[in-house]
Coordinates of C-alpha atoms in Angstrom, one line a residue:
M7 CA 91.3 32.0 125.1
S8 CA 88.4 34.0 124.3
G9 CA 87.8 37.3 122.6
S10 CA 87.1 38.5 119.0
G11 CA 90.8 38.4 117.7
S12 CA 92.3 36.1 115.2
A13 CA 92.7 32.4 116.4
I14 CA 94.8 31.4 113.3
E15 CA 96.8 33.7 111.2
F16 CA 99.0 33.0 108.2
R17 CA 101.2 35.8 107.0
E18 CA 102.8 35.1 103.6
A19 CA 103.3 31.6 104.8
G20 CA 105.1 28.8 102.8
F21 CA 106.6 25.5 103.3
S22 CA 108.7 23.1 101.1
Y23 CA 109.1 19.4 102.3
A24 CA 112.7 18.2 102.4
S25 CA 111.5 15.1 100.4
T26 CA 110.3 17.2 97.4
A27 CA 113.7 18.6 96.5
G28 CA 112.8 22.1 97.3
A29 CA 109.3 22.3 95.4
A30 CA 107.2 24.5 97.6
S31 CA 103.9 22.7 98.8
V32 CA 102.6 25.9 100.1
H33 CA 103.6 29.5 99.3
G34 CA 102.5 33.1 100.0
V35 CA 99.5 32.1 102.0
S36 CA 97.8 34.9 103.9
F37 CA 94.4 34.7 105.7
A38 CA 93.1 35.1 109.2
Q39 CA 90.5 33.1 111.1
R40 CA 88.6 34.6 113.9
E41 CA 88.0 32.9 117.2
G42 CA 84.6 30.9 117.0
E43 CA 84.7 30.8 113.2
C44 CA 84.5 27.6 111.0
V45 CA 86.6 28.0 108.0
A46 CA 86.6 25.2 105.2
V47 CA 89.9 24.9 103.2
T48 CA 89.2 23.1 99.8
G49 CA 90.8 22.6 96.4
P50 CA 92.4 19.9 94.2
S51 CA 94.1 17.0 95.8
G52 CA 97.7 17.9 96.5
C53 CA 97.0 21.7 96.5
G54 CA 98.3 22.2 100.0
K55 CA 95.4 21.7 102.4
T56 CA 97.0 19.0 104.6
T57 CA 100.3 21.2 104.8
L58 CA 98.3 24.1 106.0
A59 CA 96.8 22.0 108.8
R60 CA 100.2 20.8 109.8
M61 CA 101.6 24.4 109.9
V62 CA 98.7 25.1 112.4
N63 CA 99.0 22.2 114.8
G64 CA 102.9 22.3 114.8
L65 CA 103.5 19.1 113.0
I66 CA 105.4 21.4 110.7
P67 CA 108.2 22.0 111.6
A68 CA 108.3 19.5 114.6
V69 CA 107.8 16.4 112.6
Y70 CA 108.1 17.2 109.0
A71 CA 111.5 18.4 107.9
G72 CA 111.7 21.2 105.3
E73 CA 111.9 25.1 104.8
A74 CA 109.5 27.4 106.0
E75 CA 108.9 31.0 105.0
G76 CA 106.6 33.8 106.5
S77 CA 104.8 33.1 109.8
V78 CA 101.8 31.2 111.3
R79 CA 100.3 32.5 114.5
V80 CA 98.0 30.7 116.8
F81 CA 96.1 32.7 119.4
G82 CA 98.4 35.6 118.9
R83 CA 101.7 33.5 119.2
A84 CA 104.0 32.4 116.6
I85 CA 104.1 28.6 116.3
A86 CA 107.9 28.8 117.1
D87 CA 107.0 30.3 120.6
W88 CA 104.5 27.4 121.6
G89 CA 105.8 24.3 123.4
M90 CA 104.4 21.3 121.7
D91 CA 102.7 20.1 124.9
D92 CA 100.9 23.6 125.2
L93 CA 100.1 23.7 121.5
S94 CA 98.5 20.3 121.5
C95 CA 96.2 21.2 124.4
A96 CA 95.1 24.4 122.5
V97 CA 94.7 22.9 119.0
G98 CA 93.2 19.4 118.7
S99 CA 93.8 17.5 115.4
V100 CA 92.0 14.8 113.5
F101 CA 94.2 13.4 110.7
Q102 CA 93.2 11.8 107.3
N103 CA 94.3 8.4 108.6
P104 CA 93.0 7.8 112.1
R105 CA 95.3 4.9 112.8
S106 CA 98.2 7.5 112.8
Q107 CA 97.0 9.1 116.0
F108 CA 96.0 5.9 118.1
F109 CA 97.9 5.0 121.1
N110 CA 95.8 2.4 122.7
L111 CA 94.1 -1.0 121.8
D112 CA 90.6 -0.2 123.2
T113 CA 88.5 2.8 122.3
T114 CA 87.7 4.1 125.9
S115 CA 91.3 4.3 126.8
E116 CA 92.0 6.1 123.3
I117 CA 89.3 8.7 124.0
A118 CA 90.6 9.2 127.6
F119 CA 94.4 9.2 126.5
G120 CA 94.7 12.9 125.6
C121 CA 92.8 13.9 128.9
E122 CA 95.1 11.7 131.0
N123 CA 98.2 13.4 129.5
M124 CA 96.7 16.9 130.4
G125 CA 96.4 15.7 134.1
I126 CA 92.8 15.9 134.3
P127 CA 91.1 14.3 137.3
R128 CA 89.6 10.8 136.7
D129 CA 86.1 11.8 137.5
E130 CA 86.4 14.7 135.0
I131 CA 87.8 12.4 132.3
A132 CA 84.8 9.9 132.8
H133 CA 82.3 12.9 132.5
R134 CA 84.2 14.0 129.2
I135 CA 84.0 10.6 127.8
A136 CA 80.3 10.2 128.4
S137 CA 79.4 13.8 127.1
T138 CA 81.6 13.3 124.0
T139 CA 80.2 9.9 123.0
C140 CA 76.8 11.1 123.6
A141 CA 77.4 14.2 121.2
L142 CA 78.8 12.0 118.5
G143 CA 76.3 9.1 119.0
I144 CA 79.0 6.6 119.6
D145 CA 78.3 5.2 123.0
H146 CA 78.1 1.7 121.3
L147 CA 81.8 2.0 120.5
L148 CA 83.0 2.2 124.0
E149 CA 85.1 -0.6 125.3
R150 CA 85.7 -2.0 121.9
D151 CA 89.0 -3.3 120.2
I152 CA 90.1 -0.5 117.9
R153 CA 91.6 -3.1 115.5
A154 CA 88.1 -4.5 115.0
L155 CA 86.5 -1.4 114.0
S156 CA 85.6 -0.3 110.6
G157 CA 87.4 2.6 109.0
G158 CA 84.5 5.0 109.7
E159 CA 84.2 3.8 113.4
K160 CA 87.9 4.5 113.8
Q161 CA 87.5 8.0 112.4
L162 CA 84.7 8.7 114.9
V163 CA 86.9 7.5 117.7
A164 CA 89.7 9.9 116.5
V165 CA 87.2 12.7 116.6
A166 CA 86.1 11.8 120.0
S167 CA 89.6 11.6 121.4
V168 CA 90.2 15.2 120.4
H169 CA 86.8 16.5 121.3
A170 CA 87.2 15.1 125.0
M171 CA 90.4 17.3 125.4
E172 CA 88.2 20.5 124.9
P173 CA 90.9 22.4 122.9
S174 CA 90.2 26.0 122.0
A175 CA 90.8 25.3 118.2
F176 CA 90.1 22.1 116.1
V177 CA 92.0 21.2 112.8
L178 CA 90.1 18.5 111.0
D179 CA 91.9 17.1 107.8
E180 CA 89.4 15.1 105.7
P181 CA 87.5 14.2 108.8
T182 CA 84.6 12.5 106.7
A183 CA 86.8 10.3 104.5
A184 CA 85.4 7.2 105.8
L185 CA 82.1 8.3 107.5
D186 CA 78.7 7.4 106.4
V187 CA 76.1 10.1 105.8
R188 CA 74.5 9.7 109.2
A189 CA 78.0 10.2 111.0
M190 CA 78.7 13.2 108.8
L191 CA 75.5 14.9 109.9
R192 CA 76.3 14.1 113.5
L193 CA 79.7 15.7 112.9
R194 CA 78.1 18.8 111.4
D195 CA 76.0 19.0 114.5
V196 CA 79.1 18.8 116.7
V197 CA 80.8 21.5 114.7
A198 CA 77.8 23.7 115.1
R199 CA 77.9 23.3 119.0
L200 CA 81.7 23.9 119.1
K201 CA 81.1 27.2 117.3
A202 CA 78.4 28.0 119.5
A203 CA 80.7 27.4 122.4
G204 CA 83.2 29.8 121.0
K205 CA 85.7 27.2 119.5
T206 CA 87.5 27.7 116.3
V207 CA 87.3 25.0 113.6
L208 CA 89.6 24.7 110.6
I209 CA 88.5 21.8 108.1
A210 CA 90.4 20.7 105.1
E211 CA 87.9 19.0 103.0
H212 CA 86.8 17.8 99.5
R213 CA 83.2 16.6 100.4
L214 CA 81.5 20.1 101.0
W215 CA 77.7 19.4 101.3
W216 CA 77.9 18.6 104.9
L217 CA 79.5 21.9 105.7
R218 CA 76.5 24.0 104.3
G219 CA 75.0 25.8 107.3
V220 CA 78.1 25.5 109.6
A221 CA 81.2 26.8 107.6
D222 CA 81.4 30.7 107.8
R223 CA 84.1 31.0 104.9
I224 CA 85.5 28.9 102.2
V225 CA 89.1 29.2 101.2
L226 CA 90.1 27.8 97.8
M227 CA 93.5 26.5 97.5
R228 CA 95.3 25.8 94.1
D229 CA 98.9 24.9 93.5
G230 CA 99.9 25.7 97.1
A231 CA 98.3 29.1 97.1
V232 CA 95.0 30.8 98.0
A233 CA 93.1 31.1 94.8
A234 CA 89.9 32.5 96.4
E235 CA 88.3 33.3 99.5
M236 CA 84.7 34.0 100.2
T237 CA 81.8 34.0 102.7
A238 CA 79.6 30.9 102.9
D239 CA 76.7 33.0 101.6
K240 CA 78.6 34.2 98.6
F241 CA 79.6 30.6 97.9
T242 CA 76.1 29.5 98.2
E243 CA 75.1 32.1 95.6
M244 CA 77.6 30.8 93.2
P245 CA 76.0 28.8 90.4
A246 CA 76.6 25.0 90.4
E247 CA 78.4 25.1 87.0
E248 CA 80.8 27.7 88.3
R249 CA 81.7 25.6 91.4
R250 CA 82.2 22.7 88.9
R251 CA 84.5 24.8 86.7
L252 CA 86.6 25.6 89.8
G253 CA 86.8 21.7 90.4
L254 CA 84.7 21.7 93.6
R255 CA 82.4 19.1 94.8
A256 CA 78.6 19.5 95.4
W257 CA 77.5 22.2 97.9
D258 CA 73.8 21.0 97.7
I259 CA 73.4 17.3 97.6
E260 CA 69.7 17.7 96.5
Q261 CA 71.2 18.7 93.1
V262 CA 73.1 15.4 92.5
E263 CA 71.4 13.1 90.2
P264 CA 72.6 9.9 88.5
R265 CA 74.0 10.3 85.0
A266 CA 73.0 8.2 82.0
R267 CA 75.4 5.2 81.5
A268 CA 73.9 3.4 78.4
A269 CA 76.7 4.3 76.2
A270 CA 79.5 2.5 78.4
R271 CA 77.3 -0.6 78.4
E272 CA 76.8 -0.6 74.7
K273 CA 80.6 -0.8 74.1
L274 CA 80.7 -4.4 75.6
E275 CA 80.0 -5.8 72.1
G276 CA 79.1 -9.3 72.7
R277 CA 81.3 -9.7 76.0
N278 CA 78.5 -11.5 77.6
E279 CA 77.2 -8.3 79.2
G280 CA 74.9 -9.0 82.1
A281 CA 76.2 -12.6 82.9
P282 CA 77.3 -12.7 86.5
A283 CA 81.1 -12.4 86.8
L284 CA 80.9 -12.7 90.6
I285 CA 78.6 -15.2 92.3
V286 CA 78.4 -15.4 96.1
R287 CA 76.3 -18.0 97.8
G288 CA 75.7 -18.5 101.5
L289 CA 78.9 -16.6 102.5
T290 CA 79.5 -16.6 106.2
V291 CA 82.5 -14.7 107.8
R292 CA 83.5 -14.2 111.5
Y293 CA 86.7 -13.0 113.3
G294 CA 88.1 -15.9 115.4
R295 CA 86.5 -19.2 116.0
S296 CA 83.9 -17.9 118.4
G297 CA 83.5 -14.4 117.2
P298 CA 80.0 -13.1 116.0
F299 CA 79.2 -13.5 112.3
V300 CA 80.1 -10.3 110.5
V301 CA 78.9 -11.6 107.2
N302 CA 76.0 -14.0 107.6
D303 CA 74.6 -16.4 104.8
C304 CA 75.0 -13.6 102.2
D305 CA 74.1 -14.2 98.6
F306 CA 75.4 -11.7 96.0
D307 CA 75.9 -11.4 92.1
A308 CA 77.6 -8.8 90.2
A309 CA 77.6 -8.8 86.4
A310 CA 80.2 -8.0 83.8
G311 CA 80.0 -4.6 82.6
R312 CA 78.2 -3.3 85.6
A313 CA 79.2 -1.3 88.7
V314 CA 77.3 -2.0 92.0
A315 CA 77.4 0.5 94.9
L316 CA 77.5 -1.5 98.2
V317 CA 76.1 0.9 100.8
G318 CA 75.4 0.6 104.5
R319 CA 76.2 2.2 107.8
N320 CA 79.8 2.3 109.3
G321 CA 80.5 -1.3 110.9
A322 CA 77.8 -3.1 108.8
G323 CA 80.5 -5.5 107.6
K324 CA 81.1 -4.2 104.0
T325 CA 84.8 -4.1 104.3
T326 CA 84.9 -7.6 105.8
F327 CA 82.8 -8.7 102.8
A328 CA 85.2 -7.0 100.5
R329 CA 88.4 -8.6 102.2
C330 CA 86.7 -12.1 101.9
L331 CA 85.9 -11.6 98.2
A332 CA 89.6 -10.8 97.5
G333 CA 90.9 -13.8 99.6
L334 CA 92.3 -11.7 102.4
H335 CA 90.0 -13.3 104.9
A336 CA 88.8 -16.8 104.8
E337 CA 85.1 -17.6 104.8
A338 CA 83.6 -20.0 107.5
A339 CA 81.0 -21.2 105.1
G340 CA 79.6 -20.5 101.5
E341 CA 81.0 -20.3 98.0
I342 CA 82.5 -17.7 95.8
R343 CA 82.5 -18.1 92.0
I344 CA 84.5 -16.0 89.6
E345 CA 83.4 -16.3 86.0
G346 CA 81.8 -19.5 86.9
E347 CA 84.8 -21.1 88.7
A348 CA 84.5 -21.8 92.4
L349 CA 87.6 -20.6 94.1
G350 CA 89.0 -20.8 97.6
P351 CA 90.6 -17.7 99.3
R352 CA 94.2 -18.3 97.9
K353 CA 92.9 -18.9 94.3
R354 CA 90.9 -15.5 94.4
A355 CA 94.1 -13.6 94.7
G356 CA 94.9 -11.9 91.3
R357 CA 91.4 -12.7 90.1
V358 CA 89.8 -10.2 92.4
F359 CA 91.6 -6.7 93.1
L360 CA 90.8 -5.0 96.3
G361 CA 91.4 -1.3 96.4
M362 CA 91.6 -0.7 100.2
Q363 CA 90.5 2.2 102.1
E364 CA 93.9 3.0 103.3
S365 CA 95.7 2.6 100.0
G366 CA 99.2 3.2 101.5
Y367 CA 99.2 -0.4 103.0
Q368 CA 99.1 -1.7 99.2
L369 CA 101.8 0.3 97.8
F370 CA 105.2 -1.3 97.6
S371 CA 107.4 0.4 95.0
D372 CA 109.8 3.4 95.7
T373 CA 108.3 5.3 92.7
V374 CA 104.7 5.9 91.3
E375 CA 106.0 4.5 87.9
G376 CA 107.5 1.6 89.7
E377 CA 104.1 0.8 91.3
L378 CA 102.5 0.5 87.9
H379 CA 105.3 -1.9 86.6
L380 CA 104.7 -4.1 89.8
A381 CA 100.9 -4.2 88.6
L382 CA 101.8 -5.5 85.2
D383 CA 104.1 -8.0 86.7
A384 CA 101.1 -9.3 88.8
C385 CA 99.1 -9.4 85.8
R386 CA 101.6 -11.6 83.9
A387 CA 101.9 -13.9 86.9
H388 CA 98.3 -14.9 86.8
K389 CA 97.5 -14.6 83.0
A390 CA 98.5 -17.0 80.1
P391 CA 100.7 -15.4 77.5
A392 CA 99.0 -13.4 74.9
A393 CA 97.9 -15.2 71.7
G394 CA 100.3 -14.6 68.9
G395 CA 103.3 -14.9 70.9
E396 CA 104.6 -11.2 71.1
G397 CA 108.4 -10.8 71.1
L398 CA 110.2 -9.2 74.1
D399 CA 110.5 -5.7 72.5
D400 CA 106.8 -5.8 71.5
V401 CA 105.7 -6.6 75.1
K402 CA 108.1 -3.8 76.5
E403 CA 106.6 -1.4 74.1
S404 CA 103.2 -2.5 75.0
E405 CA 103.9 -2.1 78.8
V406 CA 105.3 1.4 78.3
A407 CA 102.3 2.5 76.5
L408 CA 100.0 1.0 79.2
I409 CA 101.9 2.7 81.9
E410 CA 101.9 6.1 80.1
A411 CA 98.2 5.8 79.6
A412 CA 97.6 5.0 83.3
L413 CA 99.5 8.0 84.4
A414 CA 97.7 10.2 82.1
N415 CA 94.2 8.8 82.8
F416 CA 94.7 9.1 86.6
G417 CA 96.5 12.4 86.6
L418 CA 99.9 11.1 87.8
E419 CA 102.2 12.1 85.1
D420 CA 104.0 14.8 87.2
L421 CA 104.4 12.3 90.1
R422 CA 106.0 9.4 88.3
D423 CA 109.2 9.7 90.2
R424 CA 107.7 10.4 93.6
H425 CA 107.7 7.8 96.4
P426 CA 104.0 6.6 96.8
L427 CA 104.0 7.3 100.5
S428 CA 105.1 10.9 100.0
L429 CA 101.8 11.5 98.0
S430 CA 98.8 13.1 99.4
G431 CA 95.9 10.8 100.5
G432 CA 93.9 11.4 97.2
Q433 CA 97.1 10.9 95.0
R434 CA 97.7 7.6 96.7
Q435 CA 94.1 6.5 96.2
R436 CA 94.4 7.3 92.5
L437 CA 97.6 5.4 92.2
A438 CA 96.1 2.2 93.9
I439 CA 93.2 2.2 91.5
A440 CA 95.5 2.8 88.5
A441 CA 97.6 -0.1 89.7
G442 CA 94.4 -2.3 90.0
S443 CA 93.3 -1.4 86.6
L444 CA 96.5 -2.8 85.1
Q445 CA 96.6 -6.0 87.1
G446 CA 94.1 -7.7 84.9
S447 CA 91.7 -8.7 87.6
R448 CA 88.2 -9.4 86.0
V449 CA 86.5 -8.3 89.4
L450 CA 87.5 -5.1 91.1
V451 CA 86.3 -4.2 94.5
L452 CA 87.0 -0.5 95.6
D453 CA 86.6 0.2 99.3
E454 CA 85.8 3.9 99.7
P455 CA 87.8 5.0 96.6
T456 CA 87.0 8.6 96.9
S457 CA 88.4 9.4 100.1
G458 CA 90.6 12.4 99.6
L459 CA 89.5 13.0 96.0
D460 CA 88.5 16.3 94.6
L461 CA 86.0 16.8 91.8
A462 CA 88.4 16.4 88.8
N463 CA 89.9 13.2 90.2
M464 CA 86.6 11.7 91.2
E465 CA 85.5 12.3 87.5
R466 CA 88.9 10.8 86.4
I467 CA 88.1 7.6 88.4
A468 CA 84.5 7.5 87.1
A469 CA 85.9 7.8 83.6
E470 CA 88.3 4.7 84.3
I471 CA 85.5 2.8 85.7
D472 CA 83.4 3.4 82.7
R473 CA 86.3 2.1 80.5
L474 CA 86.7 -1.0 82.7
K475 CA 83.1 -1.7 82.5
A476 CA 83.2 -1.4 78.8
A477 CA 86.0 -3.9 78.7
G478 CA 83.8 -6.4 80.5
H479 CA 85.1 -6.0 84.1
C480 CA 82.8 -6.3 87.1
I481 CA 83.0 -3.5 89.7
V482 CA 81.9 -3.5 93.2
I483 CA 82.2 -0.2 95.1
I484 CA 81.8 0.3 98.7
T485 CA 80.9 3.9 99.2
H486 CA 79.1 6.5 101.4
D487 CA 79.6 9.1 98.7
F488 CA 76.2 9.6 97.0
E489 CA 77.9 12.0 94.5
F490 CA 80.4 9.5 93.3
A491 CA 77.7 6.7 93.2
C492 CA 75.7 8.8 90.9
A493 CA 78.6 9.3 88.6
T494 CA 79.6 5.6 88.4
C495 CA 77.2 3.1 89.5
D496 CA 74.3 1.1 87.8
E497 CA 72.9 -0.5 90.9
I498 CA 72.5 0.0 94.7
A499 CA 72.9 -2.9 97.0
H500 CA 72.1 -2.3 100.6
F501 CA 74.3 -4.2 103.2
E502 CA 72.7 -4.7 106.5
N503 CA 73.0 -7.3 109.2
G504 CA 75.7 -9.2 107.4
R505 CA 73.8 -9.7 104.0
I506 CA 72.3 -7.9 101.1
A507 CA 68.8 -6.4 102.4
E508 CA 67.8 -4.8 99.3
R509 CA 69.0 -4.1 95.7
F510 CA 67.7 -2.0 92.7
D511 CA 69.0 -0.2 89.6
L512 CA 70.2 3.5 90.2
A513 CA 67.8 5.7 88.1
P514 CA 66.1 8.9 88.4
S515 CA 63.1 7.3 89.6
T516 CA 64.9 5.4 92.5
V517 CA 66.9 8.4 93.7
P518 CA 64.6 9.0 96.8
R519 CA 65.0 5.4 97.9
A520 CA 68.9 5.7 97.2
R521 CA 69.1 8.9 99.2
A522 CA 67.3 7.3 102.1
L523 CA 69.7 4.4 102.2
F524 CA 72.7 6.6 102.0
G525 CA 71.3 8.3 105.0
F526 CA 69.7 11.6 103.6
G527 CA 66.2 11.8 105.4

């Protein structure tokens, strides 16, 4: 499939999911992507980026039921004219949640899986695995148990499994959601090489800085339609304030600086600000009785009214550390104190809220509003009744007010009756954090909370974190997102070799060191 024609073409294309009662997720979309071109599709959470990706790789209408309009053509053929086998060989897809595309338990078999289904000879498969893992810098992930990988490592394996198939077009849906900066830079190099080889790359993404220099065009989506389309050069010329007005994340990471946070801290008004709400001493964690130590003799403090960014490379053990704090994984040794009280794993449940990377795993209700009611139920379960003995009607009225405020603060009002698992990745992330804020936990640990979040919703989360800090909560944020850390965090803690290797306040004077720890330079 070569030439200078259109690789992907939308003609007045639209789609309404059957689960959304006829409301169109995408409508009237028209644009064409040339062979060998990289196009970045961006816009607010829920604007239709993922739906566009599904329309190109054939998941719509093969997997997702609904009503389509207009047409989508891939390499000159309408999607309806492609067999799924042929289309999956021509268009390789990487999804937001890598688990949804895994078929094997070990990484090498997973990378080989697509090639095997294409009938490629064994020697050629071995060659492709070697060249793919070298290109992505993930040789160390071969022959590993997929279940033991970090979120970022799983994402890299998903990218590798598609890369090894050597399709003519790649559709990447939020491919950097769980990647550290070094992995993002490697992915940028891979995209550049794909373009040089004549491959077509369509990327749905919120974090934009890594695409500077490789994306040829930017397509801005809003409310299911194309709001703007421009070359990367035009996009670069756009003033930063204009991009922010359009709700877009940073294009030049060098322009991102930490913002002042003194006002939020001053609101603590005698709430013992600065006192450690979380104390960790000698924490040691492993998987299995004989597995290697993932967290190794780790000491860590976090103060009330402060937000600490826990940073480190993919696979460093940050998520294991977070799961242990929340009582989801028992420590082999060490002690964890919450507000001065030493607590075992079971007792930490409720006292520590963990916002998971894959938020769908912690959403249990059949509606968004119902999820927030469940959070308040959990709050009552581990809290004593409020002083003054509120009556039942007063309690109900107070709960309604809390839920309405949470829906408004997290931009979920119009989604209150939707099933949580029908939401976009960013919407589910906001809902999980909203539920955590209502649960009453004094310590909140958020694992990659900005995966799938646009600028407006990143700022919503940042504002809620400021509110929680002002109320005396302690916040620990595992993140690879420098932009978000600058918007929310007071400190940087570098997690390496199973423990805290370095820690400092995040301020203009420490930005160069923070950039280096995130992986810039």
